[in-house]
PDB file of C-alpha atoms in Angstrom:
ATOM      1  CA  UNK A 129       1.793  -5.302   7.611  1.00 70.00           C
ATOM      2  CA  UNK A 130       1.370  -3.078   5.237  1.00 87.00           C
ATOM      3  CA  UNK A 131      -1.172  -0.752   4.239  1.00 92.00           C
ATOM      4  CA  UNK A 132      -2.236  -1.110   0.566  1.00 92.00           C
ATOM      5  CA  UNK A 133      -1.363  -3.936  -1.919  1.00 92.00           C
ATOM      6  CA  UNK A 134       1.739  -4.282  -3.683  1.00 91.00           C
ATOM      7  CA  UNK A 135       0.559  -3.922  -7.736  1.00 88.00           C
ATOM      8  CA  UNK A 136      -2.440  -1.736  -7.609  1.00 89.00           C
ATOM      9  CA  UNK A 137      -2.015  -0.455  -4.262  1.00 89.00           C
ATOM     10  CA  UNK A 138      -5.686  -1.023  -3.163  1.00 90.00           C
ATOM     11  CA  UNK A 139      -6.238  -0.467   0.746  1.00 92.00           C
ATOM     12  CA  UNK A 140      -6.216  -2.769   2.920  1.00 93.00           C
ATOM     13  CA  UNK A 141      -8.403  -2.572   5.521  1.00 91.00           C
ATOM     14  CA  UNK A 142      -6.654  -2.393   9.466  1.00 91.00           C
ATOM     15  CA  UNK A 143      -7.215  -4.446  12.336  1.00 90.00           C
ATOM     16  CA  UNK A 144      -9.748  -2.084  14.754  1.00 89.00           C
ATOM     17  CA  UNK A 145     -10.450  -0.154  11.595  1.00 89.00           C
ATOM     18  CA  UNK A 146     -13.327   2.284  12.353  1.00 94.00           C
ATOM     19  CA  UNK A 147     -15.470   2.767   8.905  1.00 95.00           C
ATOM     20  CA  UNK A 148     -14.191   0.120   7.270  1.00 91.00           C
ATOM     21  CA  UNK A 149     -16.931   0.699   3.996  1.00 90.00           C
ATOM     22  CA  UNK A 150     -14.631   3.678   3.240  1.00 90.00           C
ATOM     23  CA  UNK A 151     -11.294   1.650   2.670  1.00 91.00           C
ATOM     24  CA  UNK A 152     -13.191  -1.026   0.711  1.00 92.00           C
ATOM     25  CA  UNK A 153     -15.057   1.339  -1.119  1.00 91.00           C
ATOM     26  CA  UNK A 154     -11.715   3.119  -2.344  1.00 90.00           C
ATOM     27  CA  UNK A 155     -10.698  -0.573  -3.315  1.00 92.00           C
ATOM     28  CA  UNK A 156     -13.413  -0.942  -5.750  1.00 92.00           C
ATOM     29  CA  UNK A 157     -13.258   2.856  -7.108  1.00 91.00           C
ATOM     30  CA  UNK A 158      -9.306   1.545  -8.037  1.00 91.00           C
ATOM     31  CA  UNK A 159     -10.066  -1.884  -9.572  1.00 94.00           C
ATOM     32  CA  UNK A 160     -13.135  -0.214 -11.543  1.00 91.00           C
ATOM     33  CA  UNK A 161     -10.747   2.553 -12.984  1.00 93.00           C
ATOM     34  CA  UNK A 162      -7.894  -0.042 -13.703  1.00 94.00           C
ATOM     35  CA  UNK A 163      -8.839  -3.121 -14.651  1.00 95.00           C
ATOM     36  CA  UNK A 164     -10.474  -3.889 -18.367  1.00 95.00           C
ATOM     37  CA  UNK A 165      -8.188  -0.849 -19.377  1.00 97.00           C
ATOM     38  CA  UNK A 166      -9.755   1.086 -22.211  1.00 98.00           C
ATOM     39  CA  UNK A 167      -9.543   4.412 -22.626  1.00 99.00           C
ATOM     40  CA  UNK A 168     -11.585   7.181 -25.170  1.00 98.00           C
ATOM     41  CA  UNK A 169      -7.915   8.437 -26.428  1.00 98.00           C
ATOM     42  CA  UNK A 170      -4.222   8.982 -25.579  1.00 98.00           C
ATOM     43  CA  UNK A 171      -3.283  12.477 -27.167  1.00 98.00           C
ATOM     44  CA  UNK A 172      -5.344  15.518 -25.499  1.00 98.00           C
ATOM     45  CA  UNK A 173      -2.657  17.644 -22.955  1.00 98.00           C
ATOM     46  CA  UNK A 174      -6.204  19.350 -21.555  1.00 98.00           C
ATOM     47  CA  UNK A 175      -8.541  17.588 -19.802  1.00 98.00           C
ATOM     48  CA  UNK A 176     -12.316  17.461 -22.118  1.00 98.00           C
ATOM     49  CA  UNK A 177     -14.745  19.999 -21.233  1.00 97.00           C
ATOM     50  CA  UNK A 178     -17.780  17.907 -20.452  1.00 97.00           C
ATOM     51  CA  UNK A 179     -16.507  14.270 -19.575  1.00 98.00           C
ATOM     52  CA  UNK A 180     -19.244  12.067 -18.888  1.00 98.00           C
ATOM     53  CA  UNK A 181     -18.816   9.683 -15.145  1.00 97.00           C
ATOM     54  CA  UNK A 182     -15.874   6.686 -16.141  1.00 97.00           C
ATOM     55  CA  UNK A 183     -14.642   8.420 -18.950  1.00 98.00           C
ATOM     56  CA  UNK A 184     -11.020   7.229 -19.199  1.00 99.00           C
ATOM     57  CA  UNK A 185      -7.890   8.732 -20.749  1.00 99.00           C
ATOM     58  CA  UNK A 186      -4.030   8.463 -21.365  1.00 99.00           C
ATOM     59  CA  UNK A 187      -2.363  11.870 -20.660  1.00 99.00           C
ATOM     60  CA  UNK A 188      -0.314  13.149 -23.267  1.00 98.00           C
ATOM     61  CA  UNK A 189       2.955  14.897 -22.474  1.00 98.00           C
ATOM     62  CA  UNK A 190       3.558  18.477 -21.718  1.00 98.00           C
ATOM     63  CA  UNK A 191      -0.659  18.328 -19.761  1.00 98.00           C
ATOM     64  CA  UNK A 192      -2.419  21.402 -19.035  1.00 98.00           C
ATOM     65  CA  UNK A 193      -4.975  22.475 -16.988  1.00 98.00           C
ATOM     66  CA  UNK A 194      -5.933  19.825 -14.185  1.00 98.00           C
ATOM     67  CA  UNK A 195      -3.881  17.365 -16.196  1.00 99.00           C
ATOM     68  CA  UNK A 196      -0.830  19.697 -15.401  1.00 99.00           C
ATOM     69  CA  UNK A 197       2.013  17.070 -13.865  1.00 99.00           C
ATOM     70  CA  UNK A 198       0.709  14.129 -14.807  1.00 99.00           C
ATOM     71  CA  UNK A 199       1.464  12.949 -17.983  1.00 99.00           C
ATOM     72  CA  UNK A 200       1.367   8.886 -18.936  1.00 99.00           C
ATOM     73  CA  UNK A 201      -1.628   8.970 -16.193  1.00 99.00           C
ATOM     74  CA  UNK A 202      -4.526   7.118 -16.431  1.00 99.00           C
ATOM     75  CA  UNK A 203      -6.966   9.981 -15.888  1.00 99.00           C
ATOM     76  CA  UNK A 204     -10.700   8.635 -14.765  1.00 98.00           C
ATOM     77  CA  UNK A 205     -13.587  11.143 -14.400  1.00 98.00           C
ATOM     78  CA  UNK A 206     -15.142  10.369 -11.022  1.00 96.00           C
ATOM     79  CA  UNK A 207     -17.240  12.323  -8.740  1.00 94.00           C
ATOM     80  CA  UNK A 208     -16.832  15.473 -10.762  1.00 97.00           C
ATOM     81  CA  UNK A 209     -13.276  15.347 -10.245  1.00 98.00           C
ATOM     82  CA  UNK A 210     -10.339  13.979 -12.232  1.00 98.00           C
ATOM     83  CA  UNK A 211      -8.170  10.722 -10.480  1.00 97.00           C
ATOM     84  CA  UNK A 212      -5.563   9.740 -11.605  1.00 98.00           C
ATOM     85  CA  UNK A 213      -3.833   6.441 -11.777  1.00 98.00           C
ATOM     86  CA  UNK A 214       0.252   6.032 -12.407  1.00 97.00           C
ATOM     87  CA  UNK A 215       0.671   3.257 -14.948  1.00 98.00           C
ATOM     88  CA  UNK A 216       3.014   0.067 -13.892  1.00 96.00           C
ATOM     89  CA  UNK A 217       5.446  -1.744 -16.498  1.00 97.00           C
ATOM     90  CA  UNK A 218       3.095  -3.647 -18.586  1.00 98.00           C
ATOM     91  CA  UNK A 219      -0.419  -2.564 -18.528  1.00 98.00           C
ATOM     92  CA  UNK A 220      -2.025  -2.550 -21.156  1.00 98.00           C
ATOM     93  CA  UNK A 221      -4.843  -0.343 -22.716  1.00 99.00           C
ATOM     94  CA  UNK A 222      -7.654  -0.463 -25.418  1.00 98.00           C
ATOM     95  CA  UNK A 223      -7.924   2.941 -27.291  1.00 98.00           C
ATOM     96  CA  UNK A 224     -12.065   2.820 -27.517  1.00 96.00           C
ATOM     97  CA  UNK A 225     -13.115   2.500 -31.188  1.00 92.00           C
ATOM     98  CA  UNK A 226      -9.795   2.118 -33.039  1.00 95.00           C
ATOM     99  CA  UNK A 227      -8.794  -1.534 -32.847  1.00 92.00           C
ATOM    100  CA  UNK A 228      -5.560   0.061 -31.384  1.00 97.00           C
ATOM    101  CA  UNK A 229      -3.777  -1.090 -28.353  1.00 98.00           C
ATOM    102  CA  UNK A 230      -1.371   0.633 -26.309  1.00 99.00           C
ATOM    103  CA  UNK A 231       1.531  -0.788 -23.739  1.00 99.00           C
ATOM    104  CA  UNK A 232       3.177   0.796 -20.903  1.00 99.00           C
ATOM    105  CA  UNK A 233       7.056   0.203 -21.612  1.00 98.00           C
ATOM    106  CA  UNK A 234       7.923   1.891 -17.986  1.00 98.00           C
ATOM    107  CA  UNK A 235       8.290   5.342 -19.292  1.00 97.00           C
ATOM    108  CA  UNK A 236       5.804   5.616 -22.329  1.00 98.00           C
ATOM    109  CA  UNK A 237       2.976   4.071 -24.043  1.00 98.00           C
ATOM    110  CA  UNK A 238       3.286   2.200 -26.833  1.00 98.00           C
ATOM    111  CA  UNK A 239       0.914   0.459 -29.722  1.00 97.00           C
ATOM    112  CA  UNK A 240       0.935  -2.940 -29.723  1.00 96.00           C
ATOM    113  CA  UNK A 241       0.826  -2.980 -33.678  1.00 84.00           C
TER     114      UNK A 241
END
């Protein structure tokens, strides 16, 4: 059996599993970052300097900083620590504020409109 899901890749937790909290807990930090997709904007290369917890952005291309190497990233403040989430074909995303709508073609984002 494997050990995470096929689409989101959540953990799944193993037979004779010891703290299995941890594993379900990691679950629930990726479904909380992924799903309901909207993000505060989709053009910074550098990460902001005071994101607040759940702040959510698209990395822009050619990413500095902690955002170095992964551009088209969902990047989620958490923790005090960036994570960072590699879009699928087809997710989509709300860009917070604008109306705007963005789609992940496989390689890029794309609006919608």
């Amino acid at each position: 059996m494997s050990q995470t899901s096929p689409i989101l890749s959540l953990p799944y937790i193993q037979p004779a599993q010891a703290q299995k909290h941890v594993t379900h807990n990691e679950a629930l930090r990726i479904l909380d970052a992924v799903t309901q997709l909207s993000v505060i904007d989709t053009t910074l290369t550098t990460p902001p300097a005071q994101p607040a917890t759940g702040d959510r952005y698209i990395v822009a291309d050619a990413a500095t900083g902690a955002w170095a190497g992964q551009e088209q990233s969902v990047a989620v403040w958490v923790d005090s620590t960036w994570q960072f989430f590699a879009p699928s074909v087809g997710w989509r995303a709300d860009i917070a504020g604008s109306g705007a709508e963005v789609r992940f073609d496989g390689s890029a984002w794309q609006d919608t409109g």
